[in-house]
Amino acid sequence: MWIICKRELKGYFYSPQAYILMGFFLVLTGFLFSDFIIRSNDPSIQYAMSSWPIILLFIAPILTMKLFTEERKYGTEKLIFSSPISVYEIVLGKFLSVCLVYLSTLIFTFVNVIIVFIIGKPDMGIIFSSYVGNILLGFSFLSVGVFASSLTENQIIAGVISFGLLLFFWLSDLLQGMFSGISQNLIKILSLFTPYSAFQKGIISLSGVIYYLSFTGIFLFLTIRVIKSRWLQ
Amino acid sequence: MIEVLNLSKSYGPIDAVKDISFSLKKGEILGFLGPNGAGKSTTMNMLCGLLVPDKGKIKINDIDLLEYPKKAKRHIGYLPEIPPLYPEMTVIEYLLFCCELKKISKNKQDEVIRVMKLSGTYDVKNRLIKNLSKGYKQRLGIASALIGDPDVLIFDEPTVGLDPNQIREIRNMIKSLSKNHSIILSSHILPEVNALCDRIIIMNKGEISAIDTPKNLSLSLQNVSQLLVEIEGPKEDVLYTLSSIKGVLSVEIVETINDKLYTYKIEGKKDIDVRRPIFYALADAKMPILKMEVKNMSLEDVFLKITLNENNKGGHTFVDNM
């Protein structure tokens, strides 16, 4: 697992890809943060953080789209799958690598937190739970991206599929009002953002944590299934 | 080394590989020969654990590949048709990564240097793979298959797309590797298999059409013997004399040397040696033989014969470009 993860991380950081995406994320979040503080005169970060998932909605597909498609493009999947290493190790290794890229990006956002601490007295608890929420939601996003990249040989198509899926999970939150009864509940379950609001209020709910972790788990499991049934059959 | 029993694989309604069995002995080079789409690559992919067969058993060093894939895969080095290289890595980085993938426990640096020297990629060790020539990429692919010193090497069309010099080098390399490894290679280049392999499996439409040594293959499939004979004398008389000999099936003139001297192609029944009767008959008729040559069927003829025959049997006349 670490072997695969290490190689992917090298791939991200030896090329401009990771830096461009990280820079994009940090510039946008930084801009939203300063914009909010200047306009509202309220030295808190959690409101700015609530927009992070939307930025990640665009970044996660780009970050993940090459994971499996590139192996197929270069034919290197034959090297990996003929090696004494199992499919789940490969999938987990790749997922781990994008998670680490995401987490290392989040480390840089601590600058914002430090600024908040300098100019005011923020609520530590809310900042902490917002971070936990963003991390868990981010993992879910990335798992969808990993899944999409296993579906096709084309990077662009993989990116579009994962963007479409994420958009669906995001929009289903907004679509709730159009339905009623069971269908509304169903859509509520599908929405990735329903549990997110609790984290924003400073609550680390167990159900939310379990929701995101099982969502991630399901998509990673689906990726393994896809590889076993479509690549190795 | 490798035991394959009743292996089958189908893609939907198409049977890619139908119930094939064979074995690979230690130190042997086994060649897979067949037109494109005959099932060579599918078979090789199954041997490497890249494809799960529908039916059948694969044993590598007595380890069941399907039951213990991790253990069995350690004994295999695989070079796919297109060498599996990461263009953004350098040669050393790539080989170190292969060492980690194959879980090499001994000193990785030493192992990388060993395979680089064996495959002749030491000179380019710090170059980026994307800047390497096709020949070096192929060598690097072989180097990655050699990592961990596996017992069995599987090469899928190892010389495709190389220039004649590189082809010769790669062939020599394969030949020298066979001292310490058992090798399976596939090819649609006949002289290559002929020159390299101890045994040949001819595949056609997912089935094994023939399996034997190159020499036996060309012998066993000849049901006529052919002679090329240069005879001096009026051609009508020669033709008459020859065709009246028992066992001669047909005679034709293939070359005119001058108005008295012709080269004849004589086909005789396989089990009758017609050379002696021809000699005596022509000697009696005072028409001297100046040259006589037994024409062996080349492997190419055998290959064409087998694959064409079977294609015709199935009602198709599909022959791929070779």
Coordinates of C-alpha atoms in Angstrom, one line a residue:
Chain A
M1 CA 0.0 0.0 0.0
W2 CA 2.8 2.4 0.9
I3 CA 4.6 1.6 -2.2
I4 CA 1.7 2.7 -4.4
C5 CA 1.0 5.7 -2.2
K6 CA 4.7 6.8 -2.3
R7 CA 4.8 6.6 -6.1
E8 CA 1.7 8.6 -6.5
L9 CA 2.9 11.3 -4.1
K10 CA 6.1 11.5 -6.0
G11 CA 4.1 11.9 -9.2
Y12 CA 2.1 14.7 -7.7
F13 CA 5.0 16.7 -6.1
Y14 CA 7.6 16.1 -8.9
S15 CA 5.2 17.7 -11.4
P16 CA 3.5 21.1 -11.1
Q17 CA 0.1 19.4 -10.7
A18 CA -0.1 19.3 -6.9
Y19 CA 1.3 22.8 -6.6
I20 CA -1.2 24.3 -9.0
L21 CA -4.2 22.7 -7.4
M22 CA -3.0 23.5 -3.9
G23 CA -2.3 27.1 -4.9
F24 CA -5.7 27.4 -6.5
F25 CA -7.4 26.2 -3.3
L26 CA -5.3 28.4 -1.0
V27 CA -5.7 31.5 -3.1
L28 CA -9.5 31.1 -3.3
T29 CA -10.0 30.2 0.4
G30 CA -7.6 33.0 1.4
F31 CA -9.6 35.4 -0.7
L32 CA -12.9 34.3 0.7
F33 CA -11.6 34.5 4.2
S34 CA -10.2 38.0 4.0
D35 CA -13.2 39.2 2.0
F36 CA -15.5 37.9 4.8
I37 CA -13.5 39.4 7.6
I38 CA -13.2 42.8 6.0
R39 CA -16.9 43.0 5.1
S40 CA -18.4 41.5 8.3
N41 CA -15.8 42.8 10.8
D42 CA -16.2 39.4 12.5
P43 CA -12.9 37.7 13.2
S44 CA -14.0 34.1 12.7
I45 CA -13.1 31.5 10.1
Q46 CA -15.9 29.0 10.1
Y47 CA -18.1 30.9 7.7
A48 CA -15.3 31.1 5.2
M49 CA -14.7 27.4 5.8
S50 CA -18.2 26.6 4.8
S51 CA -17.3 27.5 1.2
W52 CA -14.4 25.1 1.1
P53 CA -16.4 22.1 0.0
I54 CA -17.6 24.0 -3.1
I55 CA -14.0 24.7 -4.1
L56 CA -13.1 21.1 -3.4
L57 CA -15.9 20.1 -5.7
F58 CA -13.8 21.4 -8.6
I59 CA -10.5 20.3 -7.3
A60 CA -11.2 16.7 -6.2
P61 CA -12.0 15.5 -9.8
I62 CA -8.9 17.1 -11.2
L63 CA -6.7 15.7 -8.5
T64 CA -8.1 12.1 -8.8
M65 CA -8.8 11.8 -12.5
K66 CA -5.4 10.5 -13.4
L67 CA -5.0 7.9 -10.7
F68 CA -6.1 4.8 -12.6
T69 CA -6.6 6.3 -16.1
E70 CA -2.9 7.0 -16.4
E71 CA -1.9 3.5 -15.4
R72 CA -4.1 2.3 -18.3
K73 CA -2.7 4.9 -20.7
Y74 CA 0.9 3.8 -20.1
G75 CA 0.0 0.1 -19.8
T76 CA 1.6 0.1 -16.3
E77 CA -1.5 -1.5 -14.8
K78 CA 0.0 -4.7 -16.2
L79 CA 3.1 -4.2 -14.1
I80 CA 1.2 -3.5 -10.9
F81 CA -1.4 -6.2 -11.3
S82 CA 1.2 -8.9 -12.1
S83 CA 3.2 -8.0 -9.0
P84 CA 2.6 -9.7 -5.7
I85 CA 0.3 -7.0 -4.4
S86 CA -3.5 -7.1 -4.0
V87 CA -6.1 -4.9 -5.6
Y88 CA -7.3 -3.4 -2.3
E89 CA -3.7 -2.4 -1.4
I90 CA -3.5 -0.6 -4.8
V91 CA -6.8 1.2 -4.4
L92 CA -6.1 2.2 -0.8
G93 CA -2.6 3.3 -1.7
K94 CA -3.9 5.6 -4.4
F95 CA -6.7 6.9 -2.2
L96 CA -4.2 7.6 0.6
S97 CA -2.0 9.6 -1.7
V98 CA -4.7 12.0 -2.7
C99 CA -5.8 12.3 1.0
L100 CA -2.3 13.3 1.9
V101 CA -2.2 15.9 -0.8
Y102 CA -5.5 17.2 0.5
L103 CA -4.3 17.2 4.1
S104 CA -1.1 18.9 3.2
T105 CA -3.1 21.7 1.5
L106 CA -5.2 22.1 4.7
I107 CA -2.1 22.5 6.7
F108 CA -1.4 25.8 4.8
T109 CA -4.9 27.1 5.8
F110 CA -3.7 27.3 9.4
V111 CA -2.3 30.7 8.3
N112 CA -5.9 31.8 8.3
V113 CA -6.5 30.4 11.8
I114 CA -3.4 32.1 13.1
I115 CA -4.7 35.4 11.7
V116 CA -8.0 34.9 13.4
F117 CA -6.3 34.2 16.7
I118 CA -4.2 37.4 16.3
I119 CA -7.1 39.7 15.6
G120 CA -9.8 38.2 17.9
K121 CA -10.9 35.5 20.2
P122 CA -12.3 32.7 18.1
D123 CA -14.1 29.6 19.3
M124 CA -11.6 26.8 19.2
G125 CA -14.2 24.1 19.2
I126 CA -16.0 25.4 16.2
I127 CA -12.7 25.7 14.2
F128 CA -11.7 22.2 15.2
S129 CA -15.1 20.6 14.3
S130 CA -15.1 22.5 11.0
Y131 CA -11.8 21.1 10.2
V132 CA -12.9 17.6 11.0
G133 CA -16.0 18.1 8.8
N134 CA -13.9 19.4 5.9
I135 CA -11.5 16.5 6.2
L136 CA -14.2 13.9 6.3
L137 CA -16.2 15.5 3.5
G138 CA -13.0 15.8 1.5
F139 CA -12.2 12.1 1.9
S140 CA -15.7 11.3 0.6
F141 CA -15.2 13.6 -2.4
L142 CA -11.8 12.0 -3.2
S143 CA -13.2 8.5 -2.9
V144 CA -15.8 9.4 -5.6
G145 CA -12.9 10.7 -7.7
V146 CA -10.9 7.5 -7.2
F147 CA -14.0 5.5 -8.2
A148 CA -14.6 7.5 -11.4
S149 CA -11.0 7.1 -12.5
S150 CA -11.3 3.4 -12.4
L151 CA -14.3 3.4 -14.8
T152 CA -12.6 4.7 -17.9
E153 CA -9.3 5.0 -19.7
N154 CA -9.9 8.7 -20.5
Q155 CA -8.8 11.2 -17.9
I156 CA -11.2 13.9 -19.1
I157 CA -14.2 11.5 -18.9
A158 CA -13.1 10.3 -15.5
G159 CA -13.0 14.0 -14.4
V160 CA -16.4 14.7 -15.8
I161 CA -17.9 11.6 -14.2
S162 CA -16.6 12.4 -10.8
F163 CA -17.6 16.1 -11.1
G164 CA -21.1 15.0 -12.2
L165 CA -21.4 12.6 -9.3
L166 CA -20.2 15.1 -6.8
L167 CA -22.5 17.8 -8.2
F168 CA -25.4 15.3 -7.9
F169 CA -24.5 14.7 -4.2
W170 CA -24.2 18.4 -3.6
L171 CA -27.4 19.4 -5.5
S172 CA -29.5 16.7 -4.0
D173 CA -29.3 18.9 -0.8
L174 CA -31.0 21.7 -2.8
L175 CA -33.4 19.4 -4.5
Q176 CA -34.9 18.1 -1.3
G177 CA -37.7 20.7 -1.3
M178 CA -39.0 19.4 -4.6
F179 CA -39.8 16.0 -3.2
S180 CA -41.9 14.8 -0.3
G181 CA -42.2 11.7 1.8
I182 CA -39.9 8.8 1.2
S183 CA -38.3 10.3 -1.8
Q184 CA -37.4 13.3 0.2
N185 CA -35.8 11.2 2.9
L186 CA -33.9 9.2 0.3
I187 CA -32.5 12.3 -1.3
K188 CA -31.6 13.6 2.2
I189 CA -29.6 10.5 2.8
L190 CA -27.8 10.9 -0.5
S191 CA -26.9 14.5 0.2
L192 CA -23.3 14.8 1.4
F193 CA -24.0 18.2 2.9
T194 CA -26.7 17.2 5.3
P195 CA -24.3 16.0 8.0
Y196 CA -21.9 18.8 7.2
S197 CA -24.0 21.6 8.8
A198 CA -23.6 19.9 12.3
F199 CA -19.8 20.1 12.0
Q200 CA -20.1 23.8 11.1
K201 CA -22.0 24.5 14.3
G202 CA -19.2 22.9 16.4
I203 CA -20.8 19.5 16.9
I204 CA -18.8 16.4 16.0
S205 CA -21.7 14.0 15.6
L206 CA -20.9 10.3 15.6
S207 CA -23.6 9.8 12.9
G208 CA -21.9 12.3 10.7
V209 CA -18.5 10.7 11.2
I210 CA -19.9 7.3 10.5
Y211 CA -21.8 8.6 7.4
Y212 CA -18.7 10.1 5.8
L213 CA -16.5 7.1 6.6
S214 CA -19.0 4.6 5.3
F215 CA -19.6 6.8 2.2
T216 CA -15.9 6.7 1.6
G217 CA -15.7 3.0 2.3
I218 CA -18.5 2.2 -0.1
F219 CA -16.9 4.1 -3.0
L220 CA -13.5 2.5 -2.4
F221 CA -15.2 -0.9 -2.2
L222 CA -16.9 -0.1 -5.5
T223 CA -13.6 0.8 -7.0
I224 CA -12.1 -2.6 -6.0
R225 CA -15.2 -4.3 -7.5
V226 CA -14.9 -2.4 -10.8
I227 CA -11.2 -3.3 -11.1
K228 CA -11.8 -6.9 -10.3
S229 CA -14.7 -7.3 -12.6
R230 CA -13.8 -5.1 -15.5
W231 CA -10.0 -5.0 -15.6
L232 CA -9.2 -8.5 -14.5
Q233 CA -11.9 -10.3 -16.3
Chain B
M1 CA 7.9 -24.7 -13.8
I2 CA 4.5 -24.0 -15.2
E3 CA 1.6 -26.4 -15.5
V4 CA -1.5 -25.3 -17.3
L5 CA -4.6 -27.5 -17.3
N6 CA -7.8 -27.1 -19.3
L7 CA -7.6 -23.3 -19.4
S8 CA -10.6 -21.5 -20.9
K9 CA -11.5 -17.8 -21.2
S10 CA -14.3 -16.2 -23.1
Y11 CA -15.3 -12.6 -23.6
G12 CA -19.0 -12.7 -23.9
P13 CA -19.9 -15.0 -26.8
I14 CA -16.3 -15.1 -28.1
D15 CA -14.0 -17.9 -26.9
A16 CA -10.6 -16.3 -26.6
V17 CA -9.0 -19.4 -25.2
K18 CA -10.5 -22.8 -25.4
D19 CA -9.5 -25.6 -23.1
I20 CA -5.7 -25.5 -23.5
S21 CA -3.2 -27.5 -21.5
F22 CA 0.6 -27.3 -21.7
S23 CA 3.7 -27.3 -19.4
L24 CA 6.9 -25.4 -19.3
K25 CA 10.1 -27.3 -18.2
K26 CA 13.0 -25.8 -16.4
G27 CA 15.5 -23.9 -18.7
E28 CA 13.2 -24.2 -21.7
I29 CA 12.2 -21.5 -24.1
L30 CA 8.6 -22.1 -25.2
G31 CA 7.2 -20.1 -28.1
F32 CA 3.7 -19.1 -28.7
L33 CA 3.0 -18.6 -32.4
G34 CA -0.2 -17.6 -34.0
P35 CA -2.0 -15.0 -36.0
N36 CA -3.3 -11.9 -34.2
G37 CA -6.3 -12.7 -32.1
A38 CA -5.3 -16.3 -31.7
G39 CA -5.4 -16.0 -27.9
K40 CA -1.7 -15.7 -27.2
S41 CA -1.8 -12.5 -25.2
T42 CA -4.9 -13.7 -23.3
T43 CA -3.1 -16.9 -22.3
M44 CA -0.1 -14.9 -21.2
N45 CA -2.2 -12.5 -19.2
M46 CA -3.8 -15.4 -17.4
L47 CA -0.4 -16.8 -16.6
C48 CA 0.6 -13.6 -15.0
G49 CA -2.6 -13.2 -13.0
L50 CA -3.8 -10.3 -15.0
L51 CA -6.9 -12.1 -16.1
V52 CA -9.0 -14.5 -14.2
P53 CA -9.7 -17.7 -16.3
D54 CA -13.2 -19.0 -16.5
K55 CA -12.0 -22.5 -16.1
G56 CA -8.8 -24.4 -15.6
K57 CA -5.7 -24.5 -13.4
I58 CA -2.4 -22.7 -13.5
K59 CA 0.4 -23.9 -11.3
I60 CA 3.7 -22.0 -11.1
N61 CA 6.4 -23.9 -9.3
D62 CA 3.7 -26.1 -7.9
I63 CA 1.9 -23.1 -6.4
D64 CA -1.7 -22.6 -7.6
L65 CA -1.9 -19.1 -9.1
L66 CA -5.6 -18.7 -8.5
E67 CA -5.5 -19.8 -4.9
Y68 CA -2.2 -18.1 -3.8
P69 CA -1.8 -15.3 -6.3
K70 CA 0.7 -13.3 -4.2
K71 CA 3.0 -16.3 -3.7
A72 CA 2.8 -17.5 -7.2
K73 CA 3.4 -14.1 -8.8
R74 CA 6.7 -13.8 -7.1
H75 CA 8.1 -16.5 -9.5
I76 CA 7.1 -14.6 -12.6
G77 CA 8.6 -11.7 -14.5
Y78 CA 6.3 -10.3 -17.2
L79 CA 7.0 -8.1 -20.1
P80 CA 3.8 -7.1 -21.8
E81 CA 3.6 -6.1 -25.5
I82 CA 4.1 -2.5 -24.6
P83 CA 6.7 -2.2 -21.8
P84 CA 4.9 -0.8 -18.7
L85 CA 6.9 2.3 -18.0
Y86 CA 6.2 5.5 -16.2
P87 CA 7.5 8.3 -18.5
E88 CA 8.2 10.8 -15.8
M89 CA 10.5 8.5 -13.8
T90 CA 14.2 8.0 -14.4
V91 CA 15.5 4.5 -15.1
I92 CA 16.9 4.0 -11.6
E93 CA 13.7 5.3 -9.9
Y94 CA 11.6 3.0 -12.0
L95 CA 13.6 -0.1 -11.2
L96 CA 13.7 0.8 -7.5
F97 CA 9.9 1.1 -7.7
C98 CA 9.7 -2.3 -9.3
C99 CA 11.9 -3.8 -6.5
E100 CA 9.4 -2.4 -4.0
L101 CA 6.4 -3.7 -5.9
K102 CA 8.0 -7.2 -6.1
K103 CA 8.9 -7.0 -2.4
I104 CA 12.6 -7.6 -2.9
S105 CA 14.1 -8.1 0.6
K106 CA 17.8 -8.0 -0.3
N107 CA 19.7 -4.9 -1.1
K108 CA 17.6 -3.0 -3.7
Q109 CA 20.5 -0.9 -5.1
D110 CA 22.5 -4.1 -5.9
E111 CA 19.5 -5.7 -7.5
V112 CA 18.8 -2.7 -9.7
I113 CA 22.5 -2.5 -10.7
R114 CA 22.4 -6.3 -11.5
V115 CA 19.4 -6.0 -13.8
M116 CA 20.7 -2.8 -15.4
K117 CA 23.9 -4.6 -16.3
L118 CA 22.1 -7.7 -17.6
S119 CA 19.7 -5.7 -19.8
G120 CA 22.2 -3.2 -20.9
T121 CA 20.5 -0.1 -19.5
Y122 CA 23.3 0.9 -17.1
D123 CA 24.4 3.7 -19.5
V124 CA 21.1 5.4 -19.3
K125 CA 20.4 4.9 -15.6
N126 CA 19.8 8.6 -14.9
R127 CA 17.8 9.4 -18.0
L128 CA 14.0 10.1 -17.9
I129 CA 12.1 7.2 -19.4
K130 CA 10.2 9.4 -21.8
N131 CA 13.5 10.5 -23.4
L132 CA 14.6 6.9 -24.1
S133 CA 14.6 5.3 -27.5
K134 CA 12.2 2.4 -28.3
G135 CA 15.1 -0.1 -28.0
Y136 CA 16.1 1.1 -24.5
K137 CA 12.5 1.1 -23.4
Q138 CA 12.2 -2.5 -24.5
R139 CA 15.4 -3.3 -22.6
L140 CA 14.1 -1.5 -19.5
G141 CA 10.9 -3.6 -19.8
I142 CA 13.0 -6.7 -19.8
A143 CA 15.0 -5.3 -16.8
S144 CA 11.8 -4.9 -14.8
A145 CA 10.8 -8.4 -15.6
L146 CA 14.2 -9.6 -14.3
I147 CA 13.9 -8.0 -11.0
G148 CA 13.9 -10.5 -8.1
D149 CA 15.4 -13.1 -10.4
P150 CA 12.1 -14.9 -11.1
D151 CA 12.1 -18.5 -12.3
V152 CA 9.8 -17.9 -15.2
L153 CA 10.0 -15.0 -17.7
I154 CA 7.0 -14.2 -19.9
F155 CA 7.7 -12.0 -22.9
D156 CA 4.8 -10.9 -25.0
E157 CA 6.1 -10.0 -28.5
P158 CA 9.5 -8.8 -27.2
T159 CA 10.9 -7.6 -30.5
V160 CA 7.9 -5.8 -32.0
G161 CA 8.8 -2.3 -33.3
L162 CA 12.6 -2.7 -33.0
D163 CA 15.1 -2.2 -35.8
P164 CA 17.0 -5.3 -37.1
N165 CA 20.0 -4.6 -34.9
Q166 CA 18.0 -4.2 -31.8
I167 CA 16.0 -7.3 -32.6
R168 CA 19.2 -9.3 -32.8
E169 CA 20.4 -7.9 -29.5
I170 CA 17.2 -8.6 -27.7
R171 CA 17.2 -12.2 -29.2
N172 CA 20.7 -12.7 -27.9
M173 CA 19.7 -11.4 -24.6
I174 CA 16.8 -13.8 -24.4
K175 CA 19.0 -16.7 -25.5
S176 CA 21.5 -15.9 -22.7
L177 CA 18.7 -15.5 -20.1
S178 CA 17.5 -19.0 -20.9
K179 CA 20.5 -20.4 -19.0
N180 CA 19.0 -19.5 -15.7
H181 CA 15.3 -19.0 -16.4
S182 CA 12.5 -20.7 -18.1
I183 CA 11.0 -18.5 -20.8
I184 CA 7.7 -18.2 -22.6
L185 CA 7.6 -15.8 -25.5
S186 CA 5.0 -15.0 -28.1
S187 CA 5.6 -13.8 -31.5
H188 CA 4.2 -13.7 -35.0
I189 CA 7.6 -13.6 -36.5
L190 CA 8.4 -17.1 -37.6
P191 CA 12.2 -17.0 -37.9
E192 CA 12.4 -15.6 -34.4
V193 CA 10.5 -18.5 -32.8
N194 CA 12.4 -20.9 -35.0
A195 CA 15.7 -19.6 -33.9
L196 CA 15.0 -19.1 -30.2
C197 CA 12.5 -21.7 -29.0
D198 CA 13.0 -25.2 -27.8
R199 CA 9.3 -26.0 -28.3
I200 CA 6.6 -24.2 -30.1
I201 CA 2.9 -23.9 -29.5
I202 CA 0.9 -22.9 -32.5
M203 CA -2.3 -21.3 -31.5
N204 CA -5.3 -20.6 -33.7
K205 CA -8.7 -19.3 -32.6
G206 CA -8.0 -19.9 -29.0
E207 CA -6.9 -23.5 -29.4
I208 CA -3.6 -25.2 -29.5
S209 CA -3.2 -26.5 -33.1
A210 CA 0.2 -28.0 -32.6
I211 CA 2.9 -28.3 -29.9
D212 CA 6.3 -29.7 -30.7
T213 CA 9.9 -28.8 -31.4
P214 CA 10.4 -26.6 -34.5
K215 CA 12.1 -29.4 -36.3
N216 CA 9.5 -32.0 -35.6
L217 CA 6.8 -29.6 -36.5
S218 CA 8.1 -29.0 -40.0
L219 CA 8.8 -32.8 -40.4
S220 CA 5.5 -34.1 -39.2
L221 CA 3.4 -31.9 -41.2
Q222 CA 4.9 -32.8 -44.5
N223 CA 2.7 -35.4 -46.1
V224 CA 4.6 -35.1 -49.4
S225 CA 8.3 -35.0 -49.9
Q226 CA 9.7 -32.5 -52.3
L227 CA 12.8 -32.8 -54.4
L228 CA 14.5 -30.2 -56.6
V229 CA 16.5 -32.0 -59.3
E230 CA 18.7 -30.6 -62.1
I231 CA 18.6 -33.0 -65.0
E232 CA 20.3 -32.8 -68.4
G233 CA 18.2 -34.1 -71.3
P234 CA 15.2 -33.3 -73.5
K235 CA 12.5 -32.2 -71.3
E236 CA 9.7 -34.3 -72.8
D237 CA 11.7 -37.5 -72.2
V238 CA 12.7 -36.5 -68.7
L239 CA 9.1 -35.6 -67.8
Y240 CA 7.9 -39.0 -69.2
T241 CA 10.6 -41.0 -67.4
L242 CA 10.0 -39.2 -64.1
S243 CA 6.2 -39.5 -64.1
S244 CA 6.4 -43.2 -64.8
I245 CA 8.3 -43.8 -61.6
K246 CA 6.3 -45.4 -58.8
G247 CA 5.6 -43.0 -55.9
V248 CA 6.1 -39.8 -57.9
L249 CA 3.0 -37.7 -57.6
S250 CA 3.8 -34.8 -59.8
V251 CA 6.6 -33.2 -61.7
E252 CA 7.0 -29.7 -63.0
I253 CA 9.7 -27.5 -64.4
V254 CA 10.7 -24.7 -62.1
E255 CA 13.7 -23.3 -63.9
T256 CA 15.2 -23.4 -67.3
I257 CA 19.0 -23.3 -67.2
N258 CA 19.6 -23.9 -70.9
D259 CA 17.7 -25.8 -73.7
K260 CA 19.0 -29.1 -72.4
L261 CA 19.2 -28.4 -68.7
Y262 CA 16.2 -27.9 -66.5
T263 CA 15.4 -27.9 -62.8
Y264 CA 12.4 -30.1 -61.9
K265 CA 10.3 -30.1 -58.8
I266 CA 9.3 -33.6 -57.9
E267 CA 6.6 -34.3 -55.3
G268 CA 6.6 -37.8 -54.0
K269 CA 4.6 -39.7 -51.4
K270 CA 5.8 -39.1 -47.9
D271 CA 6.5 -42.7 -47.0
I272 CA 8.3 -43.7 -50.2
D273 CA 11.8 -42.5 -50.8
V274 CA 11.8 -41.8 -54.6
R275 CA 15.4 -40.6 -54.8
R276 CA 16.9 -44.0 -55.7
P277 CA 14.3 -45.0 -58.3
I278 CA 14.8 -41.6 -59.9
F279 CA 18.5 -42.1 -60.0
Y280 CA 18.3 -45.5 -61.7
A281 CA 15.6 -44.6 -64.1
L282 CA 17.4 -41.5 -65.3
A283 CA 20.7 -43.4 -65.5
D284 CA 19.1 -46.1 -67.7
A285 CA 17.8 -43.4 -69.9
K286 CA 21.2 -41.7 -70.1
M287 CA 19.9 -38.5 -68.6
P288 CA 22.4 -37.4 -65.9
I289 CA 21.4 -35.8 -62.6
L290 CA 23.6 -32.8 -62.0
K291 CA 22.1 -31.8 -58.7
M292 CA 19.5 -33.1 -56.3
E293 CA 18.1 -31.4 -53.2
V294 CA 15.5 -32.4 -50.6
K295 CA 13.2 -29.5 -49.9
N296 CA 12.1 -29.2 -46.4
M297 CA 8.9 -27.5 -45.5
S298 CA 9.8 -24.3 -43.6
L299 CA 8.1 -23.4 -40.4
E300 CA 6.3 -20.7 -42.3
D301 CA 4.7 -23.3 -44.6
V302 CA 3.7 -25.3 -41.6
F303 CA 2.2 -22.3 -39.9
L304 CA 0.3 -21.3 -42.9
K305 CA -0.9 -24.8 -43.5
I306 CA -2.2 -25.3 -39.9
T307 CA -3.8 -21.9 -39.5
L308 CA -5.3 -21.8 -43.0
N309 CA -6.6 -25.4 -42.9
E310 CA -8.3 -24.8 -39.6
N311 CA -9.7 -21.5 -40.7
N312 CA -11.2 -23.1 -43.8
K313 CA -12.6 -25.9 -41.7
G314 CA -14.5 -23.4 -39.7
G315 CA -16.0 -21.9 -42.8
H316 CA -13.9 -18.7 -42.6
T317 CA -11.0 -17.6 -44.7
F318 CA -9.7 -15.1 -42.2
V319 CA -5.9 -14.8 -42.0
D320 CA -4.4 -12.0 -40.3
N321 CA -1.4 -10.1 -41.5
M322 CA 1.7 -11.7 -40.2

